[in-house]
GROMACS .gro file of C-alpha atoms in nm:
model
  361
    1MET     CA    1   0.577  -1.630   1.899
    2GLU     CA    2   0.250  -1.498   1.796
    3LYS     CA    3   0.087  -1.213   2.034
    4LYS     CA    4  -0.237  -1.286   2.213
    5PHE     CA    5  -0.539  -1.263   1.979
    6ASP     CA    6  -0.909  -1.153   2.066
    7ILE     CA    7  -1.176  -1.420   2.149
    8LEU     CA    8  -1.542  -1.336   2.218
    9TYR     CA    9  -1.751  -1.567   2.437
   10ILE     CA   10  -2.130  -1.547   2.465
   11ASP     CA   11  -2.345  -1.725   2.702
   12ASP     CA   12  -2.619  -1.644   2.961
   13GLU     CA   13  -2.469  -1.852   3.238
   14GLN     CA   14  -2.223  -1.639   3.461
   15ALA     CA   15  -2.061  -1.904   3.584
   16ASN     CA   16  -1.957  -2.041   3.220
   17LEU     CA   17  -1.843  -1.719   3.118
   18TYR     CA   18  -1.612  -1.677   3.422
   19SER     CA   19  -1.469  -2.037   3.398
   20PHE     CA   20  -1.407  -1.973   3.006
   21LYS     CA   21  -1.205  -1.650   3.059
   22ALA     CA   22  -1.016  -1.776   3.401
   23LEU     CA   23  -0.897  -2.049   3.168
   24LEU     CA   24  -0.794  -1.886   2.884
   25ARG     CA   25  -0.724  -1.515   2.992
   26LEU     CA   26  -0.320  -1.572   3.029
   27ARG     CA   27  -0.317  -1.712   2.647
   28TYR     CA   28  -0.577  -1.502   2.454
   29ASN     CA   29  -0.758  -1.160   2.467
   30VAL     CA   30  -1.113  -1.284   2.603
   31HIS     CA   31  -1.414  -1.065   2.579
   32ILE     CA   32  -1.707  -1.216   2.755
   33THR     CA   33  -2.077  -1.119   2.745
   34ASP     CA   34  -2.435  -1.275   2.858
   35ASN     CA   35  -2.638  -1.117   2.567
   36THR     CA   36  -2.593  -1.091   2.184
   37THR     CA   37  -2.679  -0.706   2.204
   38GLU     CA   38  -2.385  -0.647   2.412
   39ALA     CA   39  -2.174  -0.893   2.178
   40LEU     CA   40  -2.246  -0.659   1.888
   41ASN     CA   41  -2.112  -0.386   2.056
   42LEU     CA   42  -1.796  -0.582   2.138
   43LEU     CA   43  -1.741  -0.688   1.777
   44THR     CA   44  -1.765  -0.322   1.658
   45MET     CA   45  -1.540  -0.222   1.915
   46ASN     CA   46  -1.280  -0.498   1.858
   47PRO     CA   47  -1.259  -0.514   1.500
   48ASN     CA   48  -0.971  -0.799   1.548
   49ILE     CA   49  -1.179  -1.056   1.733
   50ARG     CA   50  -1.069  -1.380   1.550
   51ILE     CA   51  -1.316  -1.630   1.704
   52ILE     CA   52  -1.671  -1.640   1.845
   53PHE     CA   53  -1.794  -1.902   2.079
   54CYS     CA   54  -2.174  -1.858   2.143
   55ASP     CA   55  -2.427  -2.089   2.344
   56GLN     CA   56  -2.708  -2.200   2.121
   57LYS     CA   57  -2.966  -2.164   2.414
   58MET     CA   58  -2.991  -1.783   2.447
   59PRO     CA   59  -3.237  -1.597   2.579
   60GLY     CA   60  -3.436  -1.385   2.304
   61GLU     CA   61  -3.212  -1.511   2.000
   62GLN     CA   62  -3.050  -1.833   1.964
   63GLY     CA   63  -2.695  -1.873   1.887
   64VAL     CA   64  -2.752  -1.985   1.490
   65GLU     CA   65  -2.984  -1.693   1.463
   66PHE     CA   66  -2.711  -1.464   1.596
   67PHE     CA   67  -2.442  -1.602   1.352
   68GLU     CA   68  -2.671  -1.557   1.075
   69ARG     CA   69  -2.735  -1.211   1.160
   70ILE     CA   70  -2.374  -1.099   1.170
   71GLN     CA   71  -2.259  -1.271   0.835
   72VAL     CA   72  -2.273  -0.929   0.650
   73ASP     CA   73  -2.131  -0.695   0.929
   74PHE     CA   74  -1.889  -0.956   1.069
   75PRO     CA   75  -1.796  -1.203   0.806
   76ARG     CA   76  -1.419  -1.275   0.917
   77PRO     CA   77  -1.459  -1.417   1.285
   78VAL     CA   78  -1.473  -1.789   1.297
   79ARG     CA   79  -1.795  -1.885   1.456
   80ILE     CA   80  -1.820  -2.199   1.704
   81LEU     CA   81  -2.125  -2.283   1.847
   82LEU     CA   82  -2.191  -2.442   2.189
   83THR     CA   83  -2.447  -2.696   2.268
   84ALA     CA   84  -2.563  -2.942   2.500
   85TYR     CA   85  -2.805  -3.106   2.277
   86ALA     CA   86  -2.709  -3.289   1.969
   87ASP     CA   87  -3.000  -3.218   1.758
   88PRO     CA   88  -2.958  -3.273   1.380
   89GLN     CA   89  -3.132  -2.975   1.284
   90ILE     CA   90  -2.918  -2.760   1.485
   91VAL     CA   91  -2.653  -2.899   1.296
   92LEU     CA   92  -2.788  -2.817   0.965
   93ASP     CA   93  -2.882  -2.466   1.089
   94SER     CA   94  -2.568  -2.427   1.199
   95ILE     CA   95  -2.379  -2.500   0.891
   96ASN     CA   96  -2.645  -2.361   0.626
   97ARG     CA   97  -2.749  -2.055   0.795
   98GLY     CA   98  -2.490  -1.953   1.058
   99HIS     CA   99  -2.196  -2.072   0.844
  100VAL     CA  100  -2.048  -2.206   1.173
  101PHE     CA  101  -1.692  -2.359   1.170
  102ARG     CA  102  -1.739  -2.601   1.428
  103PHE     CA  103  -1.964  -2.694   1.720
  104MET     CA  104  -1.891  -2.826   2.058
  105GLY     CA  105  -2.063  -2.996   2.322
  106LYS     CA  106  -2.151  -2.846   2.670
  107PRO     CA  107  -1.958  -2.897   2.921
  108TRP     CA  108  -1.635  -2.852   2.737
  109ASN     CA  109  -1.314  -2.998   2.827
  110GLU     CA  110  -0.997  -2.788   2.857
  111GLY     CA  111  -0.789  -3.007   2.597
  112GLU     CA  112  -1.093  -2.999   2.332
  113LEU     CA  113  -1.152  -2.634   2.388
  114LEU     CA  114  -0.780  -2.543   2.343
  115SER     CA  115  -0.728  -2.777   2.050
  116CYS     CA  116  -1.033  -2.620   1.896
  117ILE     CA  117  -0.910  -2.262   1.941
  118GLU     CA  118  -0.610  -2.343   1.758
  119GLU     CA  119  -0.771  -2.505   1.469
  120ALA     CA  120  -1.028  -2.226   1.433
  121ASN     CA  121  -0.708  -1.960   1.422
  122ARG     CA  122  -0.540  -2.170   1.145
  123TYR     CA  123  -0.859  -2.162   0.978
  124TYR     CA  124  -0.890  -1.773   1.019
  125LEU     CA  125  -0.535  -1.714   0.912
  126ALA     CA  126  -0.583  -1.912   0.628
  127ASN     CA  127  -0.879  -1.719   0.520
  128THR     CA  128  -0.699  -1.393   0.577
  129LEU     CA  129  -0.408  -1.509   0.339
  130LEU     CA  130  -0.624  -1.607   0.079
  131ASP     CA  131  -0.837  -1.262   0.108
  132GLN     CA  132  -0.495  -1.088   0.068
  133ARG     CA  133  -0.411  -1.323  -0.228
  134ASN     CA  134  -0.738  -1.240  -0.401
  135GLN     CA  135  -0.701  -0.870  -0.353
  136GLU     CA  136  -0.349  -0.855  -0.485
  137LEU     CA  137  -0.494  -1.043  -0.774
  138VAL     CA  138  -0.773  -0.835  -0.841
  139LYS     CA  139  -0.525  -0.531  -0.846
  140ALA     CA  140  -0.274  -0.714  -1.086
  141TYR     CA  141  -0.544  -0.776  -1.323
  142ASP     CA  142  -0.669  -0.414  -1.324
  143GLU     CA  143  -0.308  -0.300  -1.375
  144LEU     CA  144  -0.253  -0.570  -1.653
  145ASP     CA  145  -0.553  -0.389  -1.845
  146LYS     CA  146  -0.407  -0.034  -1.770
  147PHE     CA  147  -0.079  -0.165  -1.905
  148SER     CA  148  -0.197  -0.312  -2.225
  149TYR     CA  149  -0.354   0.031  -2.269
  150SER     CA  150  -0.055   0.219  -2.229
  151VAL     CA  151   0.152  -0.002  -2.412
  152SER     CA  152  -0.058   0.061  -2.708
  153HIS     CA  153  -0.122   0.471  -2.642
  154ASP     CA  154   0.189   0.562  -2.483
  155LEU     CA  155   0.437   0.366  -2.658
  156LYS     CA  156   0.257   0.469  -2.995
  157ASP     CA  157   0.318   0.842  -2.974
  158PRO     CA  158   0.689   0.860  -2.939
  159LEU     CA  159   0.727   0.605  -3.232
  160ALA     CA  160   0.511   0.759  -3.440
  161GLY     CA  161   0.679   1.101  -3.365
  162MET     CA  162   0.975   0.960  -3.492
  163MET     CA  163   0.824   0.794  -3.777
  164SER     CA  164   0.696   1.135  -3.866
  165ALA     CA  165   1.030   1.294  -3.846
  166ILE     CA  166   1.216   1.053  -4.049
  167LYS     CA  167   0.968   1.104  -4.311
  168LEU     CA  168   1.028   1.478  -4.312
  169ALA     CA  169   1.385   1.430  -4.318
  170LEU     CA  170   1.400   1.211  -4.614
  171GLU     CA  171   1.241   1.518  -4.798
  172PHE     CA  172   1.459   1.790  -4.670
  173ASN     CA  173   1.817   1.879  -4.789
  174SER     CA  174   1.900   2.187  -4.544
  175VAL     CA  175   2.151   2.099  -4.255
  176ASP     CA  176   1.935   2.350  -4.026
  177GLN     CA  177   1.595   2.174  -4.129
  178LEU     CA  178   1.779   1.840  -4.051
  179HIS     CA  179   1.874   1.962  -3.724
  180GLU     CA  180   1.524   2.058  -3.634
  181ILE     CA  181   1.424   1.701  -3.726
  182LEU     CA  182   1.669   1.550  -3.488
  183LYS     CA  183   1.576   1.783  -3.206
  184LEU     CA  184   1.235   1.609  -3.250
  185MET     CA  185   1.345   1.292  -3.278
  186SER     CA  186   1.552   1.324  -2.971
  187LYS     CA  187   1.253   1.431  -2.778
  188SER     CA  188   1.068   1.128  -2.880
  189LEU     CA  189   1.346   0.901  -2.775
  190VAL     CA  190   1.377   1.087  -2.431
  191LYS     CA  191   0.988   0.998  -2.381
  192LEU     CA  192   1.060   0.658  -2.475
  193GLU     CA  193   1.372   0.599  -2.234
  194ASP     CA  194   1.159   0.779  -1.941
  195TYR     CA  195   0.898   0.520  -2.029
  196ILE     CA  196   1.141   0.219  -1.987
  197ASP     CA  197   1.310   0.346  -1.687
  198SER     CA  198   0.957   0.358  -1.546
  199LEU     CA  199   0.904  -0.008  -1.659
  200ARG     CA  200   1.228  -0.126  -1.483
  201ASP     CA  201   1.151   0.053  -1.157
  202TYR     CA  202   0.809  -0.101  -1.157
  203TYR     CA  203   0.942  -0.453  -1.210
  204LEU     CA  204   1.243  -0.372  -0.986
  205LEU     CA  205   0.977  -0.312  -0.697
  206ARG     CA  206   0.817  -0.654  -0.793
  207ARG     CA  207   1.140  -0.883  -0.711
  208GLY     CA  208   1.137  -1.089  -0.424
  209GLY     CA  209   1.341  -0.965  -0.121
  210LEU     CA  210   1.555  -0.648  -0.017
  211ASN     CA  211   1.926  -0.627  -0.086
  212LEU     CA  212   2.044  -0.440   0.250
  213SER     CA  213   2.313  -0.235   0.283
  214LYS     CA  214   2.455   0.060   0.518
  215ILE     CA  215   2.361   0.390   0.329
  216ASP     CA  216   2.568   0.692   0.320
  217PHE     CA  217   2.322   0.974   0.210
  218LYS     CA  218   2.587   1.198   0.137
  219GLU     CA  219   2.713   1.003  -0.139
  220VAL     CA  220   2.347   0.920  -0.256
  221PHE     CA  221   2.306   1.288  -0.293
  222ASP     CA  222   2.602   1.356  -0.418
  223ASP     CA  223   2.538   1.120  -0.734
  224LEU     CA  224   2.218   1.242  -0.743
  225THR     CA  225   2.323   1.595  -0.771
  226ASP     CA  226   2.575   1.511  -1.035
  227PHE     CA  227   2.342   1.325  -1.230
  228TYR     CA  228   2.057   1.603  -1.235
  229LYS     CA  229   2.331   1.913  -1.269
  230VAL     CA  230   2.292   1.933  -1.633
  231TYR     CA  231   1.919   1.838  -1.629
  232ALA     CA  232   1.817   2.098  -1.364
  233ASN     CA  233   2.056   2.362  -1.502
  234GLY     CA  234   1.898   2.364  -1.846
  235SER     CA  235   1.543   2.389  -1.683
  236GLY     CA  236   1.691   2.692  -1.477
  237VAL     CA  237   1.623   2.496  -1.160
  238ASN     CA  238   1.859   2.551  -0.835
  239LEU     CA  239   1.853   2.219  -0.672
  240ASP     CA  240   2.008   2.234  -0.293
  241THR     CA  241   2.063   1.928  -0.062
  242ARG     CA  242   2.100   1.913   0.317
  243VAL     CA  243   2.252   1.566   0.493
  244ASP     CA  244   2.207   1.539   0.856
  245GLN     CA  245   2.327   1.158   0.904
  246VAL     CA  246   2.421   1.119   1.288
  247TYR     CA  247   2.250   0.759   1.288
  248ALA     CA  248   2.356   0.478   1.060
  249PHE     CA  249   2.077   0.386   0.832
  250ILE     CA  250   2.039   0.036   0.693
  251ASN     CA  251   1.794  -0.050   0.390
  252ASP     CA  252   1.799  -0.125   0.027
  253ARG     CA  253   2.010   0.181  -0.153
  254SER     CA  254   1.875   0.083  -0.509
  255ILE     CA  255   1.491   0.132  -0.396
  256ILE     CA  256   1.607   0.445  -0.179
  257GLU     CA  257   1.775   0.607  -0.521
  258LEU     CA  258   1.426   0.515  -0.701
  259ILE     CA  259   1.224   0.721  -0.450
  260ILE     CA  260   1.460   1.014  -0.451
  261HIS     CA  261   1.506   1.014  -0.822
  262ASN     CA  262   1.133   0.998  -0.895
  263LEU     CA  263   1.024   1.256  -0.637
  264VAL     CA  264   1.310   1.505  -0.780
  265SER     CA  265   1.228   1.433  -1.137
  266ASN     CA  266   0.877   1.523  -1.072
  267ALA     CA  267   0.964   1.858  -0.913
  268ILE     CA  268   1.188   1.952  -1.220
  269LYS     CA  269   0.915   1.875  -1.427
  270TYR     CA  270   0.632   2.071  -1.258
  271GLN     CA  271   0.807   2.393  -1.187
  272LYS     CA  272   0.641   2.729  -1.308
  273GLU     CA  273   0.749   2.818  -1.636
  274THR     CA  274   0.734   3.204  -1.555
  275GLU     CA  275   0.931   3.158  -1.222
  276LYS     CA  276   1.253   3.320  -1.225
  277ASN     CA  277   1.406   3.155  -0.902
  278LYS     CA  278   1.291   2.781  -0.971
  279SER     CA  279   1.413   2.581  -0.679
  280ILE     CA  280   1.439   2.229  -0.529
  281PHE     CA  281   1.544   2.164  -0.169
  282LEU     CA  282   1.625   1.789  -0.125
  283SER     CA  283   1.699   1.695   0.283
  284VAL     CA  284   1.740   1.397   0.484
  285VAL     CA  285   1.748   1.340   0.893
  286THR     CA  286   1.841   0.995   1.024
  287HIS     CA  287   1.674   0.896   1.370
  288PRO     CA  288   1.760   0.581   1.568
  289ASP     CA  289   1.524   0.385   1.400
  290HIS     CA  290   1.416   0.565   1.092
  291ALA     CA  291   1.520   0.822   0.825
  292VAL     CA  292   1.307   1.106   0.711
  293LEU     CA  293   1.350   1.236   0.341
  294GLU     CA  294   1.193   1.575   0.227
  295VAL     CA  295   1.159   1.713  -0.120
  296MET     CA  296   1.017   2.045  -0.117
  297ASP     CA  297   0.976   2.287  -0.448
  298ASN     CA  298   0.826   2.637  -0.545
  299GLY     CA  299   0.659   2.468  -0.852
  300ILE     CA  300   0.275   2.474  -0.968
  301GLY     CA  301   0.177   2.250  -0.651
  302ILE     CA  302  -0.105   1.998  -0.625
  303PRO     CA  303  -0.481   2.071  -0.620
  304LYS     CA  304  -0.610   1.936  -0.283
  305GLU     CA  305  -0.853   1.729  -0.467
  306SER     CA  306  -0.587   1.567  -0.681
  307GLN     CA  307  -0.366   1.484  -0.380
  308GLN     CA  308  -0.538   1.130  -0.340
  309ILE     CA  309  -0.514   1.007  -0.690
  310ILE     CA  310  -0.164   1.106  -0.776
  311PHE     CA  311  -0.011   0.793  -0.644
  312ASN     CA  312  -0.235   0.605  -0.870
  313LEU     CA  313  -0.121   0.405  -1.191
  314PHE     CA  314  -0.126   0.623  -1.504
  315GLN     CA  315  -0.258   0.943  -1.282
  316ARG     CA  316  -0.120   1.285  -1.327
  317ALA     CA  317  -0.202   1.616  -1.131
  318SER     CA  318  -0.137   1.832  -1.442
  319ASP     CA  319  -0.090   1.812  -1.803
  320GLN     CA  320   0.205   2.024  -1.800
  321ALA     CA  321   0.460   1.743  -1.806
  322HIS     CA  322   0.375   1.458  -2.051
  323GLY     CA  323   0.474   1.146  -1.830
  324MET     CA  324   0.337   0.811  -1.832
  325GLY     CA  325   0.183   0.823  -1.477
  326PHE     CA  326   0.409   0.593  -1.353
  327GLY     CA  327   0.650   0.795  -1.109
  328LEU     CA  328   0.451   0.871  -0.801
  329TYR     CA  329   0.270   0.507  -0.857
  330ASN     CA  330   0.653   0.374  -0.822
  331VAL     CA  331   0.695   0.605  -0.534
  332LYS     CA  332   0.456   0.464  -0.342
  333SER     CA  333   0.505   0.093  -0.430
  334ALA     CA  334   0.852   0.154  -0.312
  335ILE     CA  335   0.757   0.295   0.035
  336GLN     CA  336   0.517   0.022   0.105
  337LYS     CA  337   0.774  -0.243   0.012
  338LEU     CA  338   1.004  -0.059   0.281
  339SER     CA  339   0.725  -0.037   0.556
  340GLY     CA  340   0.736   0.338   0.521
  341GLU     CA  341   0.499   0.623   0.459
  342ILE     CA  342   0.471   0.911   0.225
  343LEU     CA  343   0.308   1.283   0.327
  344VAL     CA  344   0.203   1.520   0.072
  345ASP     CA  345   0.163   1.924   0.160
  346SER     CA  346   0.075   2.123  -0.108
  347GLU     CA  347  -0.140   2.384  -0.260
  348PHE     CA  348  -0.189   2.466  -0.611
  349GLY     CA  349   0.007   2.749  -0.746
  350MET     CA  350   0.232   2.707  -0.401
  351GLY     CA  351   0.494   2.415  -0.452
  352ALA     CA  352   0.486   2.089  -0.286
  353THR     CA  353   0.646   1.928  -0.013
  354PHE     CA  354   0.680   1.530  -0.029
  355LYS     CA  355   0.791   1.383   0.322
  356VAL     CA  356   0.917   1.008   0.321
  357ILE     CA  357   0.967   0.822   0.652
  358ILE     CA  358   1.156   0.518   0.619
  359PRO     CA  359   1.235   0.273   0.892
  360THR     CA  360   1.581   0.127   0.913
  361LYS     CA  361   1.634  -0.226   0.925
   0.00000   0.00000   0.00000
């Protein structure tokens, strides 16, 4: 059952205000006022008001004028005009100037009033859903533009590198020279593989539902440590883990692993090249209703001014690693899909800590 939502009623007759609230207070959160000045204050303090009832005959400012005045600042609430007079001009003004959804006669009857509220609420919810879909569509078009650029630019570089290496290899006879060429080709292939993995993660996050299961974080961390052992050791990075799992945790394991892999991979990529004791610490603590994951490193850190953009598509805080700008974007998308949140604590040159809070399902 949907929880009570907010309704505002404006009328200069106190008896009408009290009877309106007495009738509806058990079903809805009812706000009442006898003037439009106070109505503006109530709308500002209660941004979740869905429906506004306003009497047409108000002292100083008529109902249609008030509705016209609030269109820009408060476009979302559904407007209903109350009038005791069926004046055709009022009807036209209500539609054209005040964008009124409906008008009702006074005095009202309970059945008509409740029916009007239900109809207005359905209209409000439909418009809210439409706004959300439009925002998603705008975001999708924006990402499509960025993808077009990414495919033409980020895929071209490693392919061009391999083509150049092949041309050079055809001119060399020395085994040592060919080994160097193979190293260059290997680097290009790794870049391509990273890009394909990021694309896979991107589309994984856009699939339908979640594949829920009980997650054993020790097993997840052991698998991750085995996966990164050679990579981390080759980069001179010490990877430590700690698991404090007292409570069971249920969620989508593949998405949890995606989050951890991207954060650990980033921590390895952005280590200080001159640091002798490069380290990454990965930990998790489970609580009755959520888990807290932390990835802490002593790398190059993230400037304060960059911390708001690092989760955007194709954004990187540093040029040290030549990534595609997918990783942290995918992390943020994954966390949003799990209804979680991510916090960043970092200063440039002082390492970074990413804290991820994810509810259990």
